[in-house]
mmCIF file of C-alpha atoms in Angstrom:
data_model
loop_
_atom_site.group_PDB
_atom_site.id
_atom_site.type_symbol
_atom_site.label_atom_id
_atom_site.label_comp_id
_atom_site.label_asym_id
_atom_site.label_seq_id
_atom_site.Cartn_x
_atom_site.Cartn_y
_atom_site.Cartn_z
ATOM 1 C CA MET A 1 58.596 0.112 -9.233
ATOM 2 C CA THR A 2 57.916 -2.938 -11.321
ATOM 3 C CA ALA A 3 55.920 -3.863 -13.839
ATOM 4 C CA LYS A 4 54.733 -7.178 -11.867
ATOM 5 C CA LEU A 5 54.528 -4.574 -9.123
ATOM 6 C CA ARG A 6 52.541 -1.932 -10.568
ATOM 7 C CA GLN A 7 49.716 -4.034 -12.065
ATOM 8 C CA PHE A 8 49.683 -5.228 -8.663
ATOM 9 C CA LEU A 9 48.899 -1.787 -7.168
ATOM 10 C CA ILE A 10 46.081 -1.473 -10.275
ATOM 11 C CA LEU A 11 44.795 -3.805 -9.899
ATOM 12 C CA GLY A 12 44.152 -3.433 -5.868
ATOM 13 C CA LEU A 13 42.405 -0.653 -7.054
ATOM 14 C CA LEU A 14 40.651 -1.902 -9.262
ATOM 15 C CA LEU A 15 38.542 -3.779 -6.794
ATOM 16 C CA LEU A 16 38.514 -2.045 -4.838
ATOM 17 C CA THR A 17 36.515 0.477 -6.936
ATOM 18 C CA ILE A 18 34.171 -2.283 -8.280
ATOM 19 C CA GLN A 19 33.656 -3.781 -4.506
ATOM 20 C CA ALA A 20 32.751 0.608 -3.441
ATOM 21 C CA TYR A 21 30.509 0.939 -6.882
ATOM 22 C CA GLY A 22 28.721 -2.733 -4.857
ATOM 23 C CA GLN A 23 28.655 -1.363 -1.922
ATOM 24 C CA HIS A 24 26.952 2.353 -2.997
ATOM 25 C CA LEU A 25 24.112 -0.027 -4.699
ATOM 26 C CA LEU A 26 23.402 -1.855 -1.825
ATOM 27 C CA ARG A 27 22.635 0.869 -0.165
ATOM 28 C CA ASN A 28 20.207 2.383 -2.743
ATOM 29 C CA ARG A 29 19.098 -0.371 -4.285
ATOM 30 C CA ASN A 30 16.121 1.387 -4.965
ATOM 31 C CA ILE A 31 17.958 4.401 -7.257
ATOM 32 C CA ILE A 32 16.731 2.901 -10.143
ATOM 33 C CA GLY A 33 13.085 4.224 -10.087
ATOM 34 C CA HIS A 34 10.892 6.776 -10.361
ATOM 35 C CA TRP A 35 8.353 9.141 -7.645
ATOM 36 C CA THR A 36 5.152 7.765 -7.580
ATOM 37 C CA ALA A 37 2.535 9.423 -4.088
ATOM 38 C CA THR A 38 1.916 7.125 -1.667
ATOM 39 C CA TRP A 39 -0.130 9.399 -0.178
ATOM 40 C CA ALA A 40 -2.697 12.379 -1.599
ATOM 41 C CA THR A 41 -5.456 14.795 -0.495
ATOM 42 C CA ALA A 42 -7.499 17.154 -2.953
ATOM 43 C CA MET A 43 -6.811 21.430 -1.350
ATOM 44 C CA GLN A 44 -9.545 23.535 -1.482
ATOM 45 C CA THR A 45 -10.944 27.083 0.258
ATOM 46 C CA PRO A 46 -11.918 26.489 3.081
ATOM 47 C CA VAL A 47 -15.899 26.693 3.831
ATOM 48 C CA LYS A 48 -16.059 28.657 7.331
ATOM 49 C CA SER A 49 -19.901 27.307 8.422
ATOM 50 C CA PHE A 50 -16.973 23.591 8.324
ATOM 51 C CA MET A 51 -14.032 24.912 10.047
ATOM 52 C CA PRO A 52 -15.505 26.996 12.123
ATOM 53 C CA TYR A 53 -13.052 27.968 13.836
ATOM 54 C CA ASN A 54 -9.589 30.051 13.118
ATOM 55 C CA ASN A 55 -7.860 28.974 11.410
ATOM 56 C CA GLU A 56 -4.440 30.666 11.163
ATOM 57 C CA MET A 57 -1.686 28.920 11.907
ATOM 58 C CA THR A 58 0.675 31.710 13.126
ATOM 59 C CA ASP A 59 3.331 30.352 15.623
ATOM 60 C CA ARG A 60 1.573 27.501 15.618
ATOM 61 C CA SER A 61 2.747 24.043 15.381
ATOM 62 C CA VAL A 62 0.865 21.345 14.099
ATOM 63 C CA ARG A 63 1.063 17.509 13.919
ATOM 64 C CA GLN A 64 -1.113 15.374 11.271
ATOM 65 C CA VAL A 65 -1.412 12.695 10.226
ATOM 66 C CA VAL A 66 -1.822 10.428 7.517
ATOM 67 C CA LYS A 67 -2.230 6.284 6.144
ATOM 68 C CA VAL A 68 0.427 5.607 3.536
ATOM 69 C CA SER A 69 -0.261 2.584 0.593
ATOM 70 C CA ALA A 70 2.561 1.677 -0.921
ATOM 71 C CA GLY A 71 6.057 1.734 0.807
ATOM 72 C CA GLY A 72 9.927 3.109 0.369
ATOM 73 C CA GLU A 73 13.277 4.251 1.243
ATOM 74 C CA ILE A 74 13.613 7.840 -0.252
ATOM 75 C CA ILE A 75 10.580 9.547 -0.077
ATOM 76 C CA ARG A 76 10.089 13.282 -0.197
ATOM 77 C CA LEU A 77 7.007 15.426 1.363
ATOM 78 C CA GLN A 78 4.831 18.168 -0.831
ATOM 79 C CA LEU A 79 2.838 20.761 0.876
ATOM 80 C CA SER A 80 0.752 23.376 -1.059
ATOM 81 C CA ASN A 81 -0.257 27.059 -0.793
ATOM 82 C CA ILE A 82 -2.170 26.955 -4.022
ATOM 83 C CA PHE A 83 -5.321 29.020 -2.680
ATOM 84 C CA SER A 84 -4.148 31.629 -0.735
ATOM 85 C CA ASN A 85 -3.263 34.867 -1.611
ATOM 86 C CA GLU A 86 -0.286 34.795 1.728
ATOM 87 C CA PRO A 87 2.595 33.712 1.589
ATOM 88 C CA VAL A 88 3.581 30.317 4.479
ATOM 89 C CA GLU A 89 5.731 30.933 6.169
ATOM 90 C CA ILE A 90 7.657 27.668 8.194
ATOM 91 C CA ARG A 91 10.239 27.751 10.220
ATOM 92 C CA SER A 92 10.487 23.220 10.015
ATOM 93 C CA VAL A 93 9.406 19.840 9.496
ATOM 94 C CA TYR A 94 9.474 17.106 10.698
ATOM 95 C CA ILE A 95 8.213 13.138 9.973
ATOM 96 C CA ALA A 96 7.562 9.773 11.759
ATOM 97 C CA HIS A 97 6.418 6.944 12.540
ATOM 98 C CA ALA A 98 3.245 7.705 14.241
ATOM 99 C CA LEU A 99 2.061 6.138 17.225
ATOM 100 C CA ASP A 100 -1.644 6.263 19.247
ATOM 101 C CA SER A 101 -3.567 9.957 18.515
ATOM 102 C CA PHE A 102 -0.179 12.463 18.927
ATOM 103 C CA GLN A 103 2.291 10.845 19.856
ATOM 104 C CA ILE A 104 5.742 9.759 17.243
ATOM 105 C CA ASP A 105 8.455 7.395 17.954
ATOM 106 C CA PRO A 106 10.367 10.979 18.909
ATOM 107 C CA GLN A 107 14.370 8.262 17.003
ATOM 108 C CA SER A 108 12.348 7.897 13.895
ATOM 109 C CA ALA A 109 11.984 11.960 13.775
ATOM 110 C CA GLN A 110 13.692 13.644 11.252
ATOM 111 C CA TYR A 111 13.829 16.569 9.997
ATOM 112 C CA LEU A 112 12.667 17.778 5.394
ATOM 113 C CA ARG A 113 14.863 20.351 3.589
ATOM 114 C CA PHE A 114 13.420 22.238 0.602
ATOM 115 C CA ASP A 115 16.809 23.475 -1.406
ATOM 116 C CA GLY A 116 19.696 22.178 1.509
ATOM 117 C CA HIS A 117 17.367 24.524 4.319
ATOM 118 C CA GLN A 118 15.242 23.519 6.912
ATOM 119 C CA ARG A 119 13.537 26.423 6.572
ATOM 120 C CA VAL A 120 10.408 27.560 3.408
ATOM 121 C CA VAL A 121 8.425 30.213 2.470
ATOM 122 C CA ILE A 122 5.982 29.141 0.030
ATOM 123 C CA ALA A 123 4.151 31.903 -2.554
ATOM 124 C CA PRO A 124 0.759 32.078 -2.200
ATOM 125 C CA GLY A 125 -1.062 30.402 -5.300
ATOM 126 C CA LYS A 126 2.435 27.517 -5.392
ATOM 127 C CA SER A 127 3.238 24.420 -4.146
ATOM 128 C CA ILE A 128 6.535 23.096 -3.064
ATOM 129 C CA PHE A 129 8.761 20.010 -2.303
ATOM 130 C CA SER A 130 10.739 18.931 -0.049
ATOM 131 C CA ASP A 131 14.404 17.743 -0.670
ATOM 132 C CA ALA A 132 14.525 14.015 -1.319
ATOM 133 C CA GLU A 133 14.813 12.182 2.079
ATOM 134 C CA ARG A 134 15.820 8.604 2.843
ATOM 135 C CA PHE A 135 13.678 7.291 5.424
ATOM 136 C CA THR A 136 11.778 3.596 5.714
ATOM 137 C CA LEU A 137 7.989 3.161 5.436
ATOM 138 C CA LYS A 138 6.564 0.545 5.640
ATOM 139 C CA PRO A 139 3.117 -0.105 3.412
ATOM 140 C CA LEU A 140 0.330 0.861 5.396
ATOM 141 C CA GLU A 141 1.517 3.088 8.013
ATOM 142 C CA ARG A 142 0.870 5.755 9.715
ATOM 143 C CA LEU A 143 3.025 8.673 9.671
ATOM 144 C CA ALA A 144 3.512 11.654 11.315
ATOM 145 C CA ILE A 145 3.601 14.645 9.667
ATOM 146 C CA THR A 146 4.788 18.300 12.315
ATOM 147 C CA ILE A 147 4.996 21.547 11.266
ATOM 148 C CA ASN A 148 6.605 24.734 12.641
ATOM 149 C CA TYR A 149 4.861 27.480 11.071
ATOM 150 C CA LYS A 150 6.367 31.384 11.889
ATOM 151 C CA LYS A 151 3.502 32.978 9.905
ATOM 152 C CA ALA A 152 0.403 31.477 7.286
ATOM 153 C CA PRO A 153 -2.650 33.127 5.336
ATOM 154 C CA LYS A 154 -5.712 34.474 7.518
ATOM 155 C CA VAL A 155 -7.042 31.979 4.552
ATOM 156 C CA PRO A 156 -4.565 28.750 4.905
ATOM 157 C CA THR A 157 -4.443 25.975 1.757
ATOM 158 C CA VAL A 158 -6.940 23.428 2.590
ATOM 159 C CA HIS A 159 -8.175 19.594 2.832
ATOM 160 C CA MET A 160 -11.852 20.339 5.579
ATOM 161 C CA GLY A 161 -12.446 16.481 4.930
ATOM 162 C CA SER A 162 -9.590 14.197 6.875
ATOM 163 C CA ARG A 163 -11.449 11.829 9.067
ATOM 164 C CA THR A 164 -8.533 12.163 10.688
ATOM 165 C CA THR A 165 -6.772 15.195 13.345
ATOM 166 C CA SER A 166 -4.665 17.033 13.878
ATOM 167 C CA TYR A 167 -2.861 18.091 16.941
ATOM 168 C CA ILE A 168 -1.997 22.074 17.441
ATOM 169 C CA ILE A 169 -0.233 24.223 19.675
ATOM 170 C CA ARG A 170 1.035 26.783 20.279
ATOM 171 C CA GLY A 171 4.883 27.807 19.756
ATOM 172 C CA TYR A 172 7.393 25.569 18.019
ATOM 173 C CA SER A 173 7.791 22.379 18.261
ATOM 174 C CA GLY A 174 10.182 19.115 18.303
ATOM 175 C CA PRO A 175 10.366 15.822 18.093
ATOM 176 C CA LEU A 176 10.191 15.641 22.390
ATOM 177 C CA THR A 177 7.128 17.920 22.449
ATOM 178 C CA ASP A 178 4.686 16.932 24.625
ATOM 179 C CA PHE A 179 0.609 17.114 22.436
ATOM 180 C CA SER A 180 -1.407 15.591 25.468
ATOM 181 C CA ARG A 181 -3.077 19.754 25.677
ATOM 182 C CA ALA A 182 -3.330 19.937 21.965
ATOM 183 C CA PHE A 183 -6.134 21.747 20.373
ATOM 184 C CA ARG A 184 -7.937 18.631 18.171
ATOM 185 C CA TYR A 185 -8.867 19.573 14.399
ATOM 186 C CA GLU A 186 -10.609 17.027 12.259
ATOM 187 C CA LYS A 187 -8.558 19.014 8.894
ATOM 188 C CA TRP A 188 -5.156 19.330 7.042
ATOM 189 C CA PHE A 189 -3.151 21.448 6.502
ATOM 190 C CA ASN A 190 -0.802 22.559 3.649
ATOM 191 C CA ILE A 191 -0.278 18.766 3.228
ATOM 192 C CA ALA A 192 -1.141 17.900 -0.557
ATOM 193 C CA SER A 193 1.140 14.509 -1.145
ATOM 194 C CA LEU A 194 3.697 12.027 0.215
ATOM 195 C CA ALA A 195 6.307 10.271 -2.330
ATOM 196 C CA VAL A 196 8.205 7.778 -2.599
ATOM 197 C CA TYR A 197 11.092 7.086 -5.102
ATOM 198 C CA ALA A 198 10.698 2.758 -5.548
ATOM 199 C CA ASN A 199 9.581 0.840 -8.806
ATOM 200 C CA ASP A 200 7.003 -1.913 -9.590
ATOM 201 C CA ILE A 201 4.212 0.079 -7.767
ATOM 202 C CA ARG A 202 1.004 0.501 -9.463
ATOM 203 C CA THR A 203 -0.117 3.799 -8.545
ATOM 204 C CA PHE A 204 -4.704 4.320 -8.542
ATOM 205 C CA ALA A 205 -5.762 8.236 -8.665
ATOM 206 C CA VAL A 206 -9.158 8.423 -6.887
ATOM 207 C CA LEU A 207 -11.794 11.493 -8.618
ATOM 208 C CA GLY A 208 -14.455 11.857 -6.549
ATOM 209 C CA ASN A 209 -16.923 13.457 -4.018
ATOM 210 C CA SER A 210 -17.537 13.144 -0.273
ATOM 211 C CA ILE A 211 -18.263 9.112 -1.204
ATOM 212 C CA THR A 212 -14.443 8.996 -1.685
ATOM 213 C CA ASP A 213 -14.217 10.948 1.207
ATOM 214 C CA GLY A 214 -15.287 9.635 3.106
ATOM 215 C CA LYS A 215 -18.681 10.522 5.381
ATOM 216 C CA GLY A 216 -19.933 8.430 7.953
ATOM 217 C CA ALA A 217 -15.989 6.685 7.750
ATOM 218 C CA THR A 218 -14.782 5.881 10.933
ATOM 219 C CA THR A 219 -12.042 9.408 12.652
ATOM 220 C CA ASP A 220 -8.733 7.913 12.351
ATOM 221 C CA HIS A 221 -9.398 4.382 11.428
ATOM 222 C CA GLN A 222 -9.105 4.841 8.522
ATOM 223 C CA ASN A 223 -11.618 3.586 6.720
ATOM 224 C CA ARG A 224 -13.107 4.616 3.453
ATOM 225 C CA TRP A 225 -13.908 2.719 0.179
ATOM 226 C CA PRO A 226 -9.334 3.594 -1.004
ATOM 227 C CA ASP A 227 -8.753 2.383 1.826
ATOM 228 C CA GLU A 228 -9.734 -0.252 1.727
ATOM 229 C CA MET A 229 -9.337 -0.641 -1.386
ATOM 230 C CA SER A 230 -4.872 0.340 -0.638
ATOM 231 C CA PHE A 231 -5.762 -2.663 2.194
ATOM 232 C CA ASN A 232 -7.498 -5.798 -0.128
ATOM 233 C CA LEU A 233 -4.519 -4.583 -2.729
ATOM 234 C CA ASN A 234 -1.645 -4.754 -0.142
ATOM 235 C CA GLU A 235 -2.034 -7.181 2.320
ATOM 236 C CA VAL A 236 -4.848 -9.454 0.703
ATOM 237 C CA LEU A 237 -4.374 -9.259 -2.716
ATOM 238 C CA GLU A 238 -1.009 -9.239 -2.781
ATOM 239 C CA LEU A 239 -0.643 -12.640 -0.344
ATOM 240 C CA ARG A 240 -2.536 -14.125 -4.129
ATOM 241 C CA GLU A 241 0.261 -13.129 -6.066
ATOM 242 C CA THR A 242 2.526 -14.508 -3.722
ATOM 243 C CA LYS A 243 0.807 -17.811 -3.602
ATOM 244 C CA GLU A 244 0.367 -17.568 -7.889
ATOM 245 C CA GLY A 245 4.885 -17.453 -8.323
ATOM 246 C CA ARG A 246 4.551 -14.181 -9.364
ATOM 247 C CA LEU A 247 6.470 -10.893 -8.805
ATOM 248 C CA ARG A 248 5.782 -8.620 -5.800
ATOM 249 C CA ARG A 249 4.161 -5.674 -6.805
ATOM 250 C CA GLN A 250 2.553 -2.518 -4.639
ATOM 251 C CA TYR A 251 -0.578 -1.453 -5.344
ATOM 252 C CA ALA A 252 -0.647 3.281 -4.141
ATOM 253 C CA VAL A 253 -4.171 4.445 -4.070
ATOM 254 C CA LEU A 254 -4.753 8.015 -4.049
ATOM 255 C CA ASN A 255 -7.906 9.669 -3.028
ATOM 256 C CA LEU A 256 -8.551 12.789 -3.625
ATOM 257 C CA GLY A 257 -12.163 13.198 -3.104
ATOM 258 C CA ILE A 258 -13.996 16.111 -2.078
ATOM 259 C CA GLY A 259 -16.673 16.822 0.466
ATOM 260 C CA ASN A 260 -20.091 18.343 -1.593
ATOM 261 C CA ASN A 261 -17.862 18.215 -4.298
ATOM 262 C CA ARG A 262 -19.756 18.379 -7.607
ATOM 263 C CA VAL A 263 -18.179 17.969 -11.550
ATOM 264 C CA LEU A 264 -19.962 20.747 -13.379
ATOM 265 C CA SER A 265 -20.366 23.203 -10.847
ATOM 266 C CA VAL A 266 -19.424 25.017 -7.942
ATOM 267 C CA GLY A 267 -19.317 23.037 -4.913
ATOM 268 C CA PHE A 268 -17.319 22.854 -2.252
ATOM 269 C CA GLY A 269 -13.795 22.633 -4.141
ATOM 270 C CA GLN A 270 -13.171 23.894 -8.040
ATOM 271 C CA PRO A 271 -15.017 21.620 -9.977
ATOM 272 C CA GLY A 272 -14.077 17.858 -11.330
ATOM 273 C CA LYS A 273 -13.384 18.959 -15.002
ATOM 274 C CA GLU A 274 -11.241 21.614 -13.869
ATOM 275 C CA ARG A 275 -9.452 20.385 -10.707
ATOM 276 C CA PHE A 276 -9.140 16.742 -12.897
ATOM 277 C CA ALA A 277 -5.090 17.724 -14.145
ATOM 278 C CA ARG A 278 -4.049 19.362 -11.418
ATOM 279 C CA ASP A 279 -5.690 16.830 -8.574
ATOM 280 C CA ILE A 280 -5.221 13.002 -11.054
ATOM 281 C CA LEU A 281 -2.752 13.921 -14.172
ATOM 282 C CA ALA A 282 -0.121 15.421 -12.249
ATOM 283 C CA GLN A 283 -0.389 12.948 -9.737
ATOM 284 C CA GLN A 284 3.563 11.977 -8.935
ATOM 285 C CA GLY A 285 3.975 8.372 -9.946
ATOM 286 C CA VAL A 286 0.243 7.313 -11.807
ATOM 287 C CA THR A 287 -0.745 4.651 -13.313
ATOM 288 C CA ASP A 288 -4.394 4.236 -12.732
ATOM 289 C CA ALA A 289 -7.500 7.170 -12.806
ATOM 290 C CA ILE A 290 -11.319 5.906 -10.745
ATOM 291 C CA ILE A 291 -13.787 8.289 -12.315
ATOM 292 C CA PHE A 292 -16.681 8.427 -9.518
ATOM 293 C CA GLU A 293 -18.291 12.259 -9.541
ATOM 294 C CA GLY A 294 -21.901 13.358 -10.373
ATOM 295 C CA ILE A 295 -24.564 13.046 -7.903
ATOM 296 C CA ASN A 296 -24.120 15.948 -6.196
ATOM 297 C CA ASP A 297 -24.503 17.339 -10.019
ATOM 298 C CA LEU A 298 -27.131 15.377 -10.270
ATOM 299 C CA GLY A 299 -28.691 16.228 -6.916
ATOM 300 C CA ASN A 300 -28.465 19.928 -7.002
ATOM 301 C CA THR A 301 -30.120 20.177 -10.160
ATOM 302 C CA ARG A 302 -33.683 21.580 -12.000
ATOM 303 C CA ASP A 303 -33.556 18.357 -15.167
ATOM 304 C CA GLY A 304 -31.482 15.269 -14.798
ATOM 305 C CA LEU A 305 -31.600 14.352 -18.080
ATOM 306 C CA THR A 306 -29.521 17.647 -19.750
ATOM 307 C CA THR A 307 -26.784 17.131 -16.556
ATOM 308 C CA ALA A 308 -26.617 13.759 -17.048
ATOM 309 C CA ARG A 309 -25.752 14.029 -20.677
ATOM 310 C CA GLU A 310 -23.418 16.300 -19.536
ATOM 311 C CA LEU A 311 -21.488 15.387 -17.315
ATOM 312 C CA VAL A 312 -20.856 12.087 -19.934
ATOM 313 C CA GLU A 313 -19.478 14.638 -21.625
ATOM 314 C CA GLN A 314 -17.390 16.123 -19.716
ATOM 315 C CA TYR A 315 -16.415 12.422 -18.654
ATOM 316 C CA LYS A 316 -15.327 11.667 -22.341
ATOM 317 C CA ILE A 317 -13.537 14.097 -21.843
ATOM 318 C CA MET A 318 -11.615 13.257 -18.790
ATOM 319 C CA ILE A 319 -11.456 10.064 -20.680
ATOM 320 C CA GLN A 320 -8.977 11.274 -23.826
ATOM 321 C CA LYS A 321 -7.205 13.264 -21.823
ATOM 322 C CA CYS A 322 -6.298 9.324 -19.383
ATOM 323 C CA ARG A 323 -6.042 7.901 -22.456
ATOM 324 C CA GLN A 324 -3.306 10.642 -23.796
ATOM 325 C CA ALA A 325 -1.190 10.189 -20.517
ATOM 326 C CA HIS A 326 -1.150 6.869 -21.069
ATOM 327 C CA LEU A 327 -3.151 6.493 -18.678
ATOM 328 C CA ARG A 328 -5.689 3.194 -17.953
ATOM 329 C CA VAL A 329 -8.915 5.090 -15.941
ATOM 330 C CA TYR A 330 -11.517 3.214 -14.996
ATOM 331 C CA ILE A 331 -15.123 5.236 -13.850
ATOM 332 C CA ALA A 332 -17.937 3.390 -11.687
ATOM 333 C CA THR A 333 -21.372 4.056 -11.150
ATOM 334 C CA ILE A 334 -22.721 6.466 -9.402
ATOM 335 C CA THR A 335 -24.888 4.601 -6.203
ATOM 336 C CA PRO A 336 -28.654 4.677 -5.542
ATOM 337 C CA MET A 337 -29.999 8.224 -3.947
ATOM 338 C CA LYS A 338 -33.759 6.927 -2.802
ATOM 339 C CA GLY A 339 -34.733 8.357 0.766
ATOM 340 C CA SER A 340 -32.205 11.233 -0.108
ATOM 341 C CA GLY A 341 -32.908 15.025 -0.105
ATOM 342 C CA TYR A 342 -31.667 14.548 -3.751
ATOM 343 C CA PHE A 343 -33.479 11.782 -5.069
ATOM 344 C CA THR A 344 -36.432 12.700 -7.037
ATOM 345 C CA ALA A 345 -37.856 11.502 -10.829
ATOM 346 C CA ASN A 346 -35.844 13.595 -12.641
ATOM 347 C CA HIS A 347 -32.730 13.430 -10.510
ATOM 348 C CA GLU A 348 -33.051 9.374 -11.354
ATOM 349 C CA ALA A 349 -33.200 9.193 -14.421
ATOM 350 C CA GLY A 350 -30.509 11.539 -15.106
ATOM 351 C CA ARG A 351 -29.067 9.338 -12.973
ATOM 352 C CA ARG A 352 -29.890 5.919 -15.158
ATOM 353 C CA TYR A 353 -29.009 7.997 -18.304
ATOM 354 C CA VAL A 354 -24.995 7.921 -16.694
ATOM 355 C CA ASN A 355 -25.189 4.759 -15.666
ATOM 356 C CA GLU A 356 -25.863 2.752 -18.780
ATOM 357 C CA TRP A 357 -23.729 4.850 -20.500
ATOM 358 C CA ILE A 358 -21.314 4.046 -18.058
ATOM 359 C CA ARG A 359 -22.253 0.197 -18.257
ATOM 360 C CA THR A 360 -22.186 0.052 -22.413
ATOM 361 C CA GLN A 361 -19.827 2.176 -22.955
ATOM 362 C CA LYS A 362 -15.807 0.607 -24.092
ATOM 363 C CA GLU A 363 -13.615 4.102 -24.292
ATOM 364 C CA CYS A 364 -12.829 3.317 -20.256
ATOM 365 C CA ASP A 365 -10.050 0.046 -19.141
ATOM 366 C CA GLY A 366 -13.160 -0.756 -16.630
ATOM 367 C CA ILE A 367 -16.083 -0.479 -14.690
ATOM 368 C CA LEU A 368 -17.004 -0.664 -10.738
ATOM 369 C CA ASP A 369 -20.170 -1.034 -10.347
ATOM 370 C CA PHE A 370 -20.947 0.175 -7.162
ATOM 371 C CA ASP A 371 -24.625 1.038 -8.774
ATOM 372 C CA LYS A 372 -25.233 -2.556 -7.807
ATOM 373 C CA LEU A 373 -22.587 -3.037 -5.853
ATOM 374 C CA MET A 374 -24.233 -1.135 -3.198
ATOM 375 C CA GLN A 375 -28.410 -1.421 -4.084
ATOM 376 C CA ASP A 376 -31.063 -2.811 -1.578
ATOM 377 C CA PRO A 377 -31.953 -6.379 -2.769
ATOM 378 C CA THR A 378 -35.069 -5.601 -2.410
ATOM 379 C CA ASP A 379 -35.551 -1.788 -3.649
ATOM 380 C CA PRO A 380 -32.699 -1.494 -6.587
ATOM 381 C CA LEU A 381 -33.485 2.611 -6.243
ATOM 382 C CA ALA A 382 -31.506 2.998 -2.847
ATOM 383 C CA LEU A 383 -28.246 1.847 -0.739
ATOM 384 C CA ARG A 384 -28.491 -1.430 1.374
ATOM 385 C CA PRO A 385 -29.890 -0.947 5.036
ATOM 386 C CA GLU A 386 -27.740 -2.407 6.253
ATOM 387 C CA TRP A 387 -24.618 -0.319 4.213
ATOM 388 C CA ARG A 388 -25.797 3.631 4.586
ATOM 389 C CA LEU A 389 -25.855 5.968 6.484
ATOM 390 C CA THR A 390 -29.391 7.893 7.915
ATOM 391 C CA ASP A 391 -29.232 10.812 5.029
ATOM 392 C CA CYS A 392 -29.616 7.002 2.437
ATOM 393 C CA LEU A 393 -27.229 9.122 0.838
ATOM 394 C CA HIS A 394 -24.109 7.803 1.942
ATOM 395 C CA PRO A 395 -22.657 4.865 3.113
ATOM 396 C CA ASN A 396 -21.120 3.951 6.780
ATOM 397 C CA ALA A 397 -17.539 2.372 6.875
ATOM 398 C CA LEU A 398 -19.224 -1.437 6.468
ATOM 399 C CA GLY A 399 -20.772 -0.198 3.662
ATOM 400 C CA TYR A 400 -17.462 1.784 2.414
ATOM 401 C CA LYS A 401 -15.468 -2.234 3.280
ATOM 402 C CA GLU A 402 -17.617 -3.542 0.605
ATOM 403 C CA MET A 403 -16.849 -1.269 -1.579
ATOM 404 C CA GLY A 404 -13.192 -1.876 -0.952
ATOM 405 C CA ARG A 405 -12.346 -5.559 -1.130
ATOM 406 C CA TYR A 406 -15.147 -4.670 -4.015
ATOM 407 C CA ALA A 407 -12.952 -2.488 -6.173
ATOM 408 C CA ALA A 408 -9.126 -4.369 -5.062
ATOM 409 C CA ASP A 409 -11.237 -7.459 -6.630
ATOM 410 C CA ILE A 410 -11.681 -5.986 -9.659
ATOM 411 C CA LEU A 411 -8.721 -3.612 -10.912
ATOM 412 C CA PHE A 412 -6.195 -6.453 -8.910
ATOM 413 C CA SER A 413 -7.243 -8.918 -11.778
ATOM 414 C CA ARG A 414 -6.640 -5.506 -13.917
#
């Protein structure tokens, strides 16, 4: 072989190597990035009065629908068994683009793997992540997650306030299985978060109670205030970014609200002061925390001012933890409650104390003044009539829409 021919072959191999590497980068354009949750929910134990049916999913197939915020092309799912005393044995999990109701696009279905296997066992008190899988996930789309259980605990790990219908059938299912006769239940079982591997995503994790969890929202419409905030950030305000010539970014909004949750004591779910580390700080890729809790503490206390002072101390601890984790942190004022069963002069004094501290403190990156936004102009101690439920404590769907729009406007500019 002549020296010139050898040089030509070496050059050819080099060019082929460069071309192959370029194609690899093209196919893996998200390879330089990080994991960030695009959807999440707070795990809890069932409360029998709110989950009256048989909740053991042994030999059941459960199809659950979630609405993501940010999109991506590489995903992984987190399953949780943290509040159960027995293992969860799963035959398989598959995801697909959700259509109407229980229906999916079967051609999009993809089985997830766990350490290379479809089958997985989640030990009591543990959570597990699926392997990373390529799956094109668009911003704000609905995704169906179907779990084929082999054996499940009698007391499962759940989220009770899904405001989204899950579909449960006996036996094993595949992407072509008919779920039209499925038992329908507005709960989520074992699904804790869905993450994308991407870059330039700002991720908000919201600690909240039933107002964040969405009591009063419309079932299957995904119109809680964090949903509305996500919509405004990713669709409405994104257009403003484009017009202003800024590089488009995505926004993930994670709803970690639990109905009847409290910061200081036990209502439903672990108290906020205990679950803050797991539900907020440990979320994948979180950049910003929002604290919007306290009304259940005040509504269930004998001494509003003492409880208010204790709440403020816990807020300070949470803020400090965010600072240590290098997160931006925002805190929201407690909304009006006149006309509800929580309202007394004592409880109102505590609410005013907390809101005054929130408005005057200098420890956060900003505040969401939901109290001012939602109050009745003719009676500031009450929610606006057109934005509230008859319990005078929770906003309705229109109220949540206003809260989400307002929050997006505030946080977009930060």
